[in-house]
Amino acid sequence: MNKHHVLKGTVAALVATATLAGASGMAYAVNGKSADDLAAHGAAQRIENITIGNTQAKNVILFIGDGMGDSEITVARDYLHGANGTFDGLDRIGQPSAYGDTTVGTGQYTTFSLGAGIEDKNDPAVTPVTDSAASGSAWATGTKTYNNALDVDVYGTPQMNLTELAKAAGKATGNVTTSEIQDATPAAQMSHSTLRSCYGPQGKTDGSSNNAADQCEVAQLKENGGIGSISEQMLDTRADVTIGGGAKYLHQTVQGGEYAGMTVWDQAKAMGYETVEKDVDALNALQYDGKPVLALMADGNLQTQFAPSVATKKDPAKDENPITCSTNPDWLGNKNANGNSASLADMTSKAIDLLEANPNGQSNGFFLQVEGASIDKQDHNANACGQIGETDDLDQAISAALDKVDLNETLIIVTADHAHTSQIVEEQPNYALSTVLKSRVDGAKITVAYGTSPDQMYADDDAPKFDEVESSMSHTGTQLRIAASGPGAQRVNGLTDQTDNFYTIAKALGLASTADDYKNLSAGMNYAVNVKDGKVSLDVTGLNGDASFSYAVTDAATGQVVAQSGGTEDNADPISGVRVRTAQTTSVELTYKVTEGKTYKVTVTGRQTGVALDKEIQIPAQTTSEVIPGKPTGGNANAAGNASAASPLGKTGVAIIGVVVLAAALVSTGLAVRTIKSRRFGSAERR
């Protein structure tokens, strides 16, 4: 039914808690805040505590055009609809009465980050041009961070994101993208990582090799007592609907925990996911059956709607023969032999259907993020047709959503993560690559220039030179359009910041958003020891204001620590510890660490809130015929509960094995050790 008409240094718990505080009581941002001040949760807001009109929404859909600055919107509009034309969805969100909605807003927001890369971790610096990871983190968590970081603050402490907070509030959640699902924008709704490249337990590979030592901080890997890679955390987050690309990264082998030795795909199935791998018909056939959906439709990024164009140096012949864009035969939006397709509009429509059929979605509503990812990726490649097609795909996805939702109860926000390089110019420039297009509506000649590469753009034969990152076009730091329709939309008016978007969504859905809110969410934390089927686990519940926790298990009689997470020590890396499965039970394996019948003191501490619980627990008798004897380990207590004896550490790389062995040796002699951070990750991925 069409409803258009219906309306510095490593920080301990004290500092981690301080970063949550944020400024309060001020209506507008104060000029001249230092980077240290801006690093606090919520400190970069420009409209703190502002409430305008009806702010309560049952649902929120956030549409992100990655790299979709004003220039990219204009290029696509002029080509697809003419200079005086209009996008059906993209332009009408935020436009008064475009769909009969009475609550709308349109404004701009700032996008700066707090560091050029991991080299600025613990030492924030205002950085005018953000990458997709820092920007996604800003609206996902309300906390500014450095480029390449995902949902951690500048000190590396995981920050609660909108998906986790929506789950804590009993809402259904979804995440849809045309990129690899592990890429920065979708990853910001499901993971916490000091490096955006930490795609899987073996890094950014298809599972046939291992480069985790180069693309992840070793303290984050599960076999080293960390919270895990992006793909593993995606499963822990357990969004109700996840659709995108990146299937090949789930063929990596899990290295630590109860699923060690499985592929990530097999772990997903073992955890009860309904999985779809590169099958358009299976995606279209999905119906809600009580299981979370994980549908990855390509090995890498999804194909764009239009075949690529190539920007070249100045040439008068281009003015005489402007190009038109052609459909990419590999685009999933093309209907297959069965009449099915998987455009971004199709995936968005399917996600909404599944979320509305979900009992949590029906009773409590849902939060859904949808990304048109390759506006950015093709802008990097100076590919005008590619970015135009992806902008059109996003516009059609917005229209598809508008056909399904009621704007009286659903807030729709359309914005971008950062601006990009393309510009409509008067004539071909000498200094930059350019493409000359012919508008398919009014026949106008559109000259699009690309001139932000930091590198020499030509190879020896004068052909344009691209090698994904090093010679690609770069982001720009200009403010971005944000528009909204539905309850709470007026909060985007005027000039805001990306972090304000977090609060706009949180306020609309009634989610926790402050330090006190998070502490209250974690105040109901409890845990028990479960002995079953030959395994002993520490089962933690109710710690819903934290993304991760540390734990320690101490023999009550002797005071000896028999098991602890990475990160129990005061100087430990914040990304060590255990990833919280929000609104679920988070289990930590203690098999062979404890003895049946003995009493232990167990301490669990939330890494973000500092909420802690200490109590003594007696290990119960085995509930099956198999009895687990106590088995002194004498080994790596620091990784206890996160790595199993069967964990295939041989697949993690020499550098990681060295860290684990060294940690084991130091712990066994009673020494405290902190993994030294490597600076080899300093060069930021410009995406």
XYZ file of C-alpha atoms in Angstrom:
687
model
C 0.000 0.000 0.000
C 1.395 3.432 -0.928
C 1.510 5.563 2.182
C 2.978 8.741 0.694
C -0.110 10.608 1.710
C -0.191 9.286 5.277
C 1.423 10.874 7.783
C 46.175 10.857 26.548
C 47.766 7.411 27.519
C 45.748 4.291 28.249
C 42.745 5.065 30.396
C 41.351 3.008 33.235
C 37.690 2.842 34.216
C 37.729 6.324 35.768
C 38.861 7.987 32.552
C 36.617 5.776 30.416
C 33.660 6.910 32.485
C 34.770 10.520 32.221
C 34.722 10.337 28.426
C 31.024 9.504 28.629
C 30.121 12.624 30.525
C 29.816 15.128 27.688
C 28.937 18.773 28.107
C 25.503 19.492 29.480
C 23.069 22.314 29.920
C 24.200 24.365 26.911
C 21.928 24.932 23.945
C 24.682 25.442 21.391
C 28.292 24.363 20.947
C 31.025 26.549 22.379
C 33.652 27.799 19.944
C 37.249 26.775 20.421
C 36.913 23.471 22.261
C 40.159 21.547 22.362
C 40.477 18.100 20.824
C 40.684 16.638 24.333
C 37.365 18.278 25.239
C 35.730 17.199 21.979
C 36.727 13.576 22.637
C 34.115 13.208 25.384
C 30.862 11.450 24.579
C 28.463 14.047 23.164
C 30.920 16.929 23.457
C 30.751 17.877 19.763
C 26.973 18.409 19.744
C 25.800 21.760 18.401
C 22.209 21.565 19.662
C 22.375 19.897 23.050
C 19.106 19.285 24.852
C 17.030 20.832 22.088
C 13.533 19.375 21.722
C 11.227 20.634 18.971
C 7.674 19.463 18.385
C 6.731 15.784 18.366
C 9.951 13.806 18.789
C 8.641 10.303 19.483
C 8.841 7.836 16.600
C 8.090 4.136 16.594
C 10.638 3.512 13.824
C 13.697 5.245 12.407
C 15.265 4.590 9.003
C 18.634 6.253 8.429
C 19.732 6.473 4.780
C 23.431 7.136 4.181
C 24.888 8.010 0.811
C 28.569 7.273 1.367
C 30.557 10.183 -0.065
C 27.311 11.867 -1.147
C 28.125 15.549 -0.803
C 26.046 18.287 -2.406
C 28.166 17.981 -5.549
C 27.478 14.284 -5.930
C 23.730 14.845 -5.522
C 23.801 17.604 -8.132
C 25.829 15.580 -10.637
C 23.363 12.709 -10.410
C 20.267 14.908 -10.501
C 21.448 16.897 -13.520
C 22.268 13.726 -15.455
C 19.247 11.611 -14.452
C 16.457 14.186 -14.090
C 17.766 17.419 -15.596
C 18.925 20.580 -13.871
C 15.330 21.455 -12.990
C 14.397 17.877 -12.094
C 13.747 16.196 -8.753
C 14.676 12.915 -7.112
C 11.533 11.127 -5.953
C 12.986 10.207 -2.565
C 16.293 11.950 -2.046
C 15.026 15.490 -2.692
C 11.589 15.153 -1.128
C 12.646 13.949 2.296
C 12.709 17.138 4.342
C 10.591 19.054 1.847
C 7.397 20.427 3.460
C 4.273 18.520 2.439
C 6.088 16.526 -0.253
C 4.439 13.392 1.107
C 1.751 14.993 3.237
C 4.007 14.957 6.286
C 3.830 17.959 8.564
C 7.104 17.476 10.418
C 10.213 17.976 8.296
C 13.690 19.398 8.612
C 16.616 20.221 6.357
C 20.049 21.435 7.362
C 23.782 20.853 7.182
C 26.166 19.119 9.526
C 29.881 19.168 10.277
C 31.987 16.029 9.884
C 35.475 16.546 11.348
C 37.246 13.731 13.167
C 39.833 13.657 15.970
C 42.863 12.132 14.313
C 44.342 11.059 10.997
C 44.717 7.431 12.071
C 45.671 5.070 14.866
C 48.860 7.056 15.389
C 46.602 9.653 17.050
C 45.032 7.146 19.437
C 45.368 8.588 22.953
C 46.480 11.911 21.460
C 43.437 13.474 19.733
C 43.875 16.195 17.131
C 41.110 18.033 15.287
C 41.173 16.638 11.736
C 39.039 18.561 9.189
C 38.605 15.663 6.722
C 37.038 12.505 8.107
C 37.000 8.984 6.761
C 33.935 6.751 6.729
C 34.879 4.940 9.940
C 35.193 8.005 12.154
C 32.108 9.595 10.607
C 30.015 6.442 10.965
C 31.138 6.176 14.565
C 30.055 9.773 15.224
C 26.389 9.236 14.358
C 26.351 5.634 15.603
C 27.666 6.483 19.098
C 27.606 10.258 19.614
C 31.355 10.149 20.220
C 34.055 11.607 17.955
C 37.075 9.434 17.206
C 40.103 9.204 14.922
C 40.041 8.128 11.261
C 40.072 4.342 10.784
C 38.445 3.711 14.185
C 35.022 2.119 14.633
C 32.821 2.836 17.657
C 35.690 3.396 20.064
C 36.638 6.737 21.534
C 40.080 8.233 20.899
C 41.418 6.164 23.807
C 40.147 2.886 22.321
C 37.238 2.342 24.721
C 34.208 0.771 22.968
C 31.171 3.080 22.804
C 27.579 1.851 22.640
C 26.028 2.237 19.178
C 22.442 2.778 18.025
C 21.875 -0.863 17.062
C 22.967 -2.084 20.491
C 20.889 0.578 22.238
C 17.839 -0.239 20.113
C 18.233 -3.921 21.012
C 18.498 -2.988 24.689
C 15.177 -1.148 24.266
C 13.521 -4.225 22.766
C 13.351 -2.933 19.193
C 14.023 -4.826 15.985
C 17.189 -3.795 14.144
C 18.515 -3.907 10.597
C 21.592 -3.035 8.558
C 21.583 -2.893 4.734
C 24.422 -1.828 2.423
C 25.783 -2.184 -1.108
C 29.308 -2.539 0.301
C 31.020 -5.352 2.115
C 29.092 -5.614 5.371
C 32.421 -5.277 7.214
C 33.081 -1.888 5.574
C 33.130 1.192 7.767
C 29.560 2.507 7.544
C 27.686 -0.764 8.172
C 30.399 -1.918 10.596
C 29.734 1.159 12.748
C 26.329 -0.299 13.609
C 27.650 -3.683 14.722
C 31.262 -3.567 15.892
C 33.999 -1.837 17.850
C 37.493 -1.813 16.382
C 40.584 0.345 16.682
C 41.253 -0.456 13.013
C 38.557 -0.620 10.331
C 40.604 -3.200 8.402
C 40.052 -5.920 11.043
C 37.425 -7.655 8.888
C 37.770 -11.162 10.278
C 39.843 -13.420 12.542
C 42.466 -13.571 9.758
C 42.168 -9.880 8.873
C 40.977 -8.760 5.455
C 41.338 -12.031 3.545
C 39.114 -14.673 1.964
C 40.265 -17.248 4.515
C 43.067 -18.702 2.379
C 45.703 -16.554 4.095
C 46.162 -14.599 7.298
C 47.118 -10.948 7.682
C 45.463 -10.250 11.026
C 48.817 -9.214 12.466
C 48.881 -6.320 9.977
C 45.220 -5.324 9.965
C 44.086 -5.826 13.566
C 45.569 -4.793 16.873
C 46.557 -8.101 18.424
C 44.847 -7.249 21.717
C 41.478 -7.194 19.884
C 41.695 -10.738 18.487
C 39.669 -13.311 20.390
C 42.514 -15.776 20.754
C 44.423 -13.063 22.604
C 41.561 -12.289 24.982
C 40.031 -9.511 22.863
C 36.543 -8.590 21.722
C 37.031 -10.052 18.238
C 37.041 -8.974 14.605
C 34.268 -7.057 12.838
C 32.709 -10.207 11.332
C 32.686 -12.000 14.674
C 31.211 -8.988 16.451
C 28.517 -8.765 13.782
C 27.271 -12.156 14.953
C 27.474 -11.065 18.596
C 25.436 -7.922 17.849
C 22.761 -10.124 16.249
C 20.817 -7.550 14.275
C 17.524 -9.001 13.097
C 18.292 -8.269 9.437
C 21.745 -7.863 7.876
C 22.038 -7.597 4.077
C 25.065 -6.582 2.007
C 28.275 -7.911 0.495
C 31.492 -9.322 1.953
C 30.580 -13.020 1.869
C 34.161 -14.168 1.273
C 35.381 -12.844 4.615
C 33.077 -15.236 6.450
C 35.078 -18.157 5.071
C 37.832 -17.348 7.562
C 38.447 -19.688 10.491
C 37.452 -18.641 14.010
C 40.516 -18.711 16.258
C 39.176 -18.392 19.804
C 36.165 -19.150 21.989
C 33.519 -21.836 21.740
C 33.395 -21.713 17.926
C 37.142 -22.064 17.367
C 37.929 -24.099 14.272
C 34.667 -23.259 12.484
C 34.349 -20.795 9.626
C 32.494 -17.614 10.490
C 29.666 -18.802 8.200
C 29.409 -22.027 10.201
C 29.448 -20.032 13.426
C 26.526 -17.951 12.128
C 24.558 -21.114 11.407
C 25.450 -22.571 14.810
C 24.190 -19.359 16.421
C 20.817 -19.755 14.725
C 21.090 -17.333 11.803
C 19.094 -17.749 8.611
C 21.930 -17.435 6.097
C 21.887 -16.542 2.408
C 25.065 -16.470 0.334
C 24.972 -14.844 -3.119
C 21.474 -16.123 -3.934
C 19.014 -13.509 -5.209
C 16.096 -15.962 -5.302
C 16.721 -17.038 -1.705
C 16.807 -13.395 -0.587
C 13.479 -12.690 -2.276
C 11.943 -15.792 -0.719
C 12.854 -14.871 2.860
C 9.986 -14.709 5.339
C 10.179 -13.987 9.053
C 10.663 -17.273 10.909
C 12.047 -16.109 14.237
C 15.687 -16.252 13.142
C 17.982 -13.301 12.484
C 18.786 -12.982 8.771
C 22.337 -12.744 7.419
C 22.234 -12.368 3.626
C 25.496 -11.522 1.876
C 24.930 -11.085 -1.837
C 28.501 -10.812 -3.182
C 32.011 -11.819 -2.191
C 33.028 -8.166 -2.002
C 31.125 -4.961 -2.777
C 27.947 -5.183 -4.830
C 28.107 -4.137 -8.471
C 26.921 -0.623 -9.331
C 23.880 0.088 -11.518
C 25.880 1.755 -14.298
C 28.963 0.449 -16.061
C 32.050 2.541 -15.294
C 33.150 5.655 -17.096
C 36.783 6.791 -17.088
C 37.830 10.345 -16.310
C 40.785 11.513 -18.414
C 42.964 14.569 -18.890
C 41.718 17.582 -20.861
C 40.758 16.732 -24.451
C 38.572 18.883 -26.781
C 37.175 15.716 -28.341
C 35.304 14.966 -25.113
C 33.225 18.125 -25.564
C 32.269 17.035 -29.040
C 31.226 13.550 -27.910
C 29.764 13.677 -24.378
C 29.000 10.224 -22.994
C 25.845 8.624 -21.660
C 25.867 5.947 -18.978
C 24.891 2.337 -19.699
C 23.462 -0.294 -17.375
C 25.957 -2.677 -15.822
C 24.935 -6.242 -16.802
C 26.260 -7.519 -13.464
C 24.110 -5.184 -11.348
C 21.909 -7.214 -9.011
C 19.043 -4.828 -9.723
C 18.629 -6.491 -13.122
C 15.894 -9.115 -12.959
C 17.104 -12.697 -13.257
C 15.426 -15.573 -15.102
C 12.970 -15.968 -12.219
C 12.030 -12.297 -12.244
C 13.899 -11.552 -9.006
C 16.427 -8.799 -8.340
C 18.454 -7.384 -5.458
C 18.864 -3.661 -5.970
C 19.283 -1.490 -2.877
C 15.552 -0.741 -3.154
C 14.785 -4.479 -3.185
C 17.014 -5.118 -0.164
C 15.515 -2.176 1.726
C 11.977 -3.342 0.990
C 12.813 -6.877 2.134
C 14.426 -5.562 5.341
C 11.353 -3.491 6.215
C 9.055 -6.461 5.586
C 11.137 -8.662 7.896
C 11.405 -6.003 10.607
C 7.676 -5.272 10.546
C 6.907 -8.995 10.797
C 9.227 -9.338 13.784
C 7.266 -9.300 17.083
C 9.684 -6.710 18.502
C 9.183 -4.589 15.398
C 5.419 -4.897 15.659
C 5.229 -3.934 19.327
C 8.269 -1.697 19.853
C 9.291 -0.564 16.369
C 12.629 -0.819 14.606
C 15.867 0.955 13.735
C 17.228 0.394 10.223
C 20.343 1.829 8.581
C 20.585 1.701 4.767
C 23.757 2.673 2.886
C 24.396 3.423 -0.766
C 28.088 2.697 -0.443
C 29.672 3.105 -3.847
C 28.958 6.760 -4.450
C 32.151 7.096 -2.444
C 33.986 4.168 -4.004
C 33.357 5.342 -7.569
C 34.135 8.951 -6.644
C 37.526 7.647 -5.471
C 37.929 6.116 -8.925
C 36.782 9.267 -10.766
C 33.942 7.152 -12.182
C 31.047 9.534 -12.845
C 28.629 6.918 -14.185
C 29.312 4.566 -11.283
C 28.604 7.202 -8.649
C 25.490 8.449 -10.499
C 24.003 4.955 -10.644
C 24.653 4.382 -6.965
C 22.982 7.714 -6.113
C 19.969 6.661 -8.179
C 19.916 3.288 -6.385
C 19.796 5.090 -3.022
C 17.018 7.398 -4.245
C 14.946 4.391 -5.311
C 15.558 2.739 -1.929
C 14.180 5.838 -0.166
C 11.093 5.736 -2.395
C 10.640 2.038 -1.645
C 10.699 2.790 2.081
C 8.189 5.604 1.677
C 5.815 3.168 -0.003
C 5.854 0.986 3.124
C 5.971 3.225 6.188
C 3.703 5.765 7.837
C 5.463 9.102 8.389
C 3.245 9.725 11.416
C 5.223 7.033 13.244
C 8.452 6.664 11.255
C 11.332 9.142 11.133
C 13.329 8.960 7.898
C 16.704 10.713 7.777
C 18.781 11.097 4.603
C 22.383 12.268 4.782
C 25.994 11.285 4.014
C 29.152 10.492 5.935
C 31.556 12.898 4.222
C 31.861 15.022 1.104
C 33.892 13.999 -1.931
C 35.782 15.187 -4.952
C 33.448 15.508 -7.962
C 32.504 19.003 -9.107
C 30.404 20.278 -11.982
C 32.650 22.852 -13.675
C 32.315 25.215 -16.613
C 34.911 23.527 -18.798
C 37.505 20.777 -18.671
C 40.312 21.839 -16.308
C 44.010 21.470 -17.045
C 44.823 20.446 -13.485
C 42.397 17.541 -13.036
C 40.763 14.532 -14.621
C 37.292 15.085 -16.047
C 34.340 13.384 -17.697
C 31.880 15.113 -20.032
C 28.336 13.730 -19.804
C 25.185 14.406 -21.768
C 22.089 14.698 -19.578
C 19.611 12.023 -20.528
C 16.703 14.432 -19.862
C 17.532 17.928 -21.099
C 20.591 17.138 -23.227
C 22.810 19.528 -21.305
C 26.567 18.997 -21.380
C 27.788 18.273 -17.840
C 31.528 18.517 -17.187
C 32.525 16.675 -14.003
C 36.022 17.318 -12.656
C 38.058 15.182 -10.238
C 41.027 16.940 -8.711
C 41.724 15.806 -5.160
C 44.198 12.951 -5.557
C 47.302 13.441 -3.426
C 49.347 11.523 -5.996
C 50.405 11.855 -9.598
C 47.401 10.668 -11.564
C 49.050 9.536 -14.791
C 51.110 6.493 -15.636
C 53.924 6.654 -18.188
C 51.478 6.350 -21.074
C 49.351 9.264 -19.820
C 46.507 6.909 -18.912
C 44.831 7.639 -15.569
C 46.443 5.693 -12.752
C 44.399 4.130 -9.939
C 45.400 1.486 -7.413
C 42.407 1.600 -5.058
C 43.836 3.738 -2.263
C 47.219 5.263 -2.968
C 46.265 6.994 -6.208
C 42.541 7.493 -5.686
C 40.670 10.740 -5.275
C 40.265 11.971 -1.726
C 37.430 13.072 0.528
C 36.786 16.734 1.250
C 35.890 18.343 4.551
C 32.859 20.441 3.666
C 29.629 20.279 5.647
C 26.880 17.972 4.385
C 23.159 18.060 3.687
C 20.896 16.286 6.193
C 17.135 16.071 5.686
C 14.385 14.354 7.629
C 10.648 13.676 7.550
C 8.577 12.288 10.394
C 8.559 12.643 14.194
C 11.683 14.444 15.406
C 12.634 15.712 11.939
C 12.854 19.363 12.963
C 15.903 18.595 15.058
C 18.065 18.473 11.900
C 17.321 22.106 10.949
C 20.192 24.564 10.678
C 23.794 23.622 11.354
C 24.366 20.512 13.440
C 27.180 17.967 13.821
C 27.293 14.289 12.923
C 27.120 13.461 16.622
C 23.816 15.358 16.849
C 22.377 12.746 14.495
C 22.966 10.099 17.171
C 20.941 12.118 19.652
C 18.191 12.897 17.122
C 17.683 9.168 16.538
C 18.095 8.197 20.195
C 15.568 10.836 21.317
C 13.087 9.827 18.618
C 13.214 6.166 19.665
C 13.515 6.820 23.404
C 16.928 5.143 23.617
C 19.579 5.566 26.278
C 22.108 8.206 25.232
C 23.971 9.544 28.272
C 26.508 8.192 30.749
C 23.834 7.904 33.428
C 21.518 6.117 30.988
C 24.215 3.568 30.204
C 24.951 2.947 33.867
C 21.264 2.357 34.474
C 21.164 -0.132 31.590
C 24.059 -2.067 33.110
C 22.826 -1.794 36.705
C 20.799 -4.987 36.274
C 23.869 -7.043 35.420
C 23.940 -10.548 36.867
C 25.804 -13.772 36.211
C 25.861 -17.427 37.098
C 28.026 -20.453 36.412
C 26.477 -23.068 34.161
C 27.773 -26.637 33.975
C 26.406 -28.667 31.092
C 27.500 -31.220 28.515
C 31.074 -31.321 29.699
C 31.538 -27.552 29.687
C 31.590 -24.859 32.357
C 30.589 -21.316 31.438
C 30.148 -17.973 33.136
C 26.832 -16.635 31.823
C 26.462 -12.850 32.052
C 23.145 -11.039 31.530
C 21.820 -7.498 31.899
C 25.057 -5.640 31.106
C 23.277 -3.678 28.382
C 24.978 -0.317 28.808
C 28.391 -1.686 27.887
C 29.798 -3.074 24.665
C 32.444 -5.145 26.460
C 33.471 -6.313 29.902
C 36.424 -7.721 31.803
C 36.212 -10.535 34.327
C 38.337 -12.347 36.897
C 37.730 -15.659 38.658
C 39.621 -16.135 41.928
C 39.851 -19.217 44.138
C 38.029 -18.109 47.310
C 40.246 -20.245 49.536
C 43.678 -19.372 48.158
C 43.142 -16.009 46.464
C 44.715 -17.357 43.273
C 43.369 -15.987 39.991
C 42.423 -19.041 37.947
C 40.865 -17.290 34.954
C 40.612 -13.752 33.713
C 39.929 -11.845 30.548
C 42.450 -9.881 28.645
C 42.029 -6.433 30.064
C 41.537 -7.087 33.772
C 44.721 -5.197 34.640
C 44.412 -1.434 35.121
C 46.747 -0.724 32.199
C 45.167 -3.171 29.771
C 44.019 -2.269 26.288
C 40.295 -1.327 26.293
C 39.614 -3.562 23.269
C 40.594 -6.628 25.256
C 37.942 -8.376 27.295
C 34.655 -9.942 26.232
C 32.183 -8.535 23.704
C 28.730 -8.075 25.258
C 25.845 -9.671 23.381
C 23.300 -6.953 24.084
C 19.948 -8.163 25.459
C 21.260 -11.734 25.304
C 23.333 -14.032 27.490
C 27.070 -13.595 27.030
C 28.901 -16.818 27.886
C 32.558 -17.160 28.849
C 34.008 -20.663 28.823
C 35.728 -21.711 32.064
C 36.180 -25.393 31.259
C 39.312 -26.796 32.967
C 39.847 -23.494 34.790
C 37.591 -24.283 37.745
C 36.771 -27.380 39.820
C 33.359 -28.819 40.576
C 32.238 -28.079 44.130
C 34.790 -25.329 44.809
C 33.884 -21.724 45.587
C 35.238 -18.822 43.577
C 34.988 -15.060 43.734
C 33.889 -13.713 40.344
C 34.260 -10.064 39.316
C 32.675 -8.665 36.143
C 33.230 -5.024 35.123
C 31.677 -3.052 32.264
C 34.422 -1.416 30.206
C 32.477 1.743 29.332
C 30.402 2.412 32.451
C 32.676 0.917 35.103
C 29.641 -0.905 36.563
C 31.004 -3.913 38.459
C 29.632 -6.900 40.345
C 31.561 -9.120 42.782
C 30.115 -12.263 44.264
C 31.108 -15.743 45.328
C 29.862 -18.684 43.278
C 30.131 -22.397 43.966
C 30.677 -24.510 40.876
C 27.635 -26.808 40.656
C 27.693 -30.514 39.938
C 27.749 -31.700 36.351
C 24.230 -32.107 34.916
C 25.225 -34.916 32.556
C 27.028 -38.207 33.056
C 30.340 -36.618 32.086
C 32.080 -34.975 35.061
C 34.615 -32.253 34.420
C 37.625 -32.519 36.712
C 39.479 -29.445 37.830
C 42.548 -29.085 35.647
C 45.242 -26.554 36.629
C 46.342 -24.738 33.493
C 49.540 -23.042 34.600
C 49.247 -21.242 31.282
C 47.751 -18.149 29.793
C 45.246 -16.966 32.375
C 44.983 -13.701 30.504
C 43.193 -15.399 27.615
C 41.093 -17.759 29.709
C 37.519 -18.043 28.536
C 38.369 -16.524 25.184
C 40.631 -19.193 23.673
C 40.045 -22.914 23.842
C 42.664 -25.617 23.958
C 41.635 -26.647 20.462
C 42.012 -23.149 19.030
C 44.039 -23.374 15.791
C 46.565 -20.723 16.757
C 48.826 -21.854 13.962
C 46.569 -19.924 11.578
C 46.951 -16.585 13.338
C 50.442 -15.653 12.201
C 53.850 -15.685 13.832
C 53.478 -12.207 15.279
C 50.255 -13.115 17.099
C 51.605 -16.428 18.377
C 54.595 -14.553 19.739
C 52.356 -12.204 21.684
C 50.310 -15.069 23.122
C 53.373 -17.065 24.159
C 55.013 -14.017 25.706
C 51.821 -13.144 27.590
C 51.557 -16.712 28.880
C 55.135 -16.684 30.105
C 54.739 -13.367 31.896
C 51.436 -14.276 33.525
C 52.801 -17.603 34.736
C 55.592 -15.747 36.581
C 53.198 -13.256 38.085
C 54.220 -10.302 35.961
C 51.795 -7.759 34.460
C 52.310 -6.971 30.847
C 50.789 -4.571 28.425
C 50.910 -5.262 24.713
C 52.843 -2.483 23.052
C 50.934 -0.798 20.264
C 52.460 -0.920 16.820
C 52.598 2.250 14.724
C 52.643 0.340 11.471
C 48.926 1.029 11.051
C 49.435 4.779 10.712
C 48.482 5.262 7.068
C 44.729 5.823 6.954
C 42.519 4.134 4.397
C 40.983 7.005 2.469
C 37.454 5.637 2.157
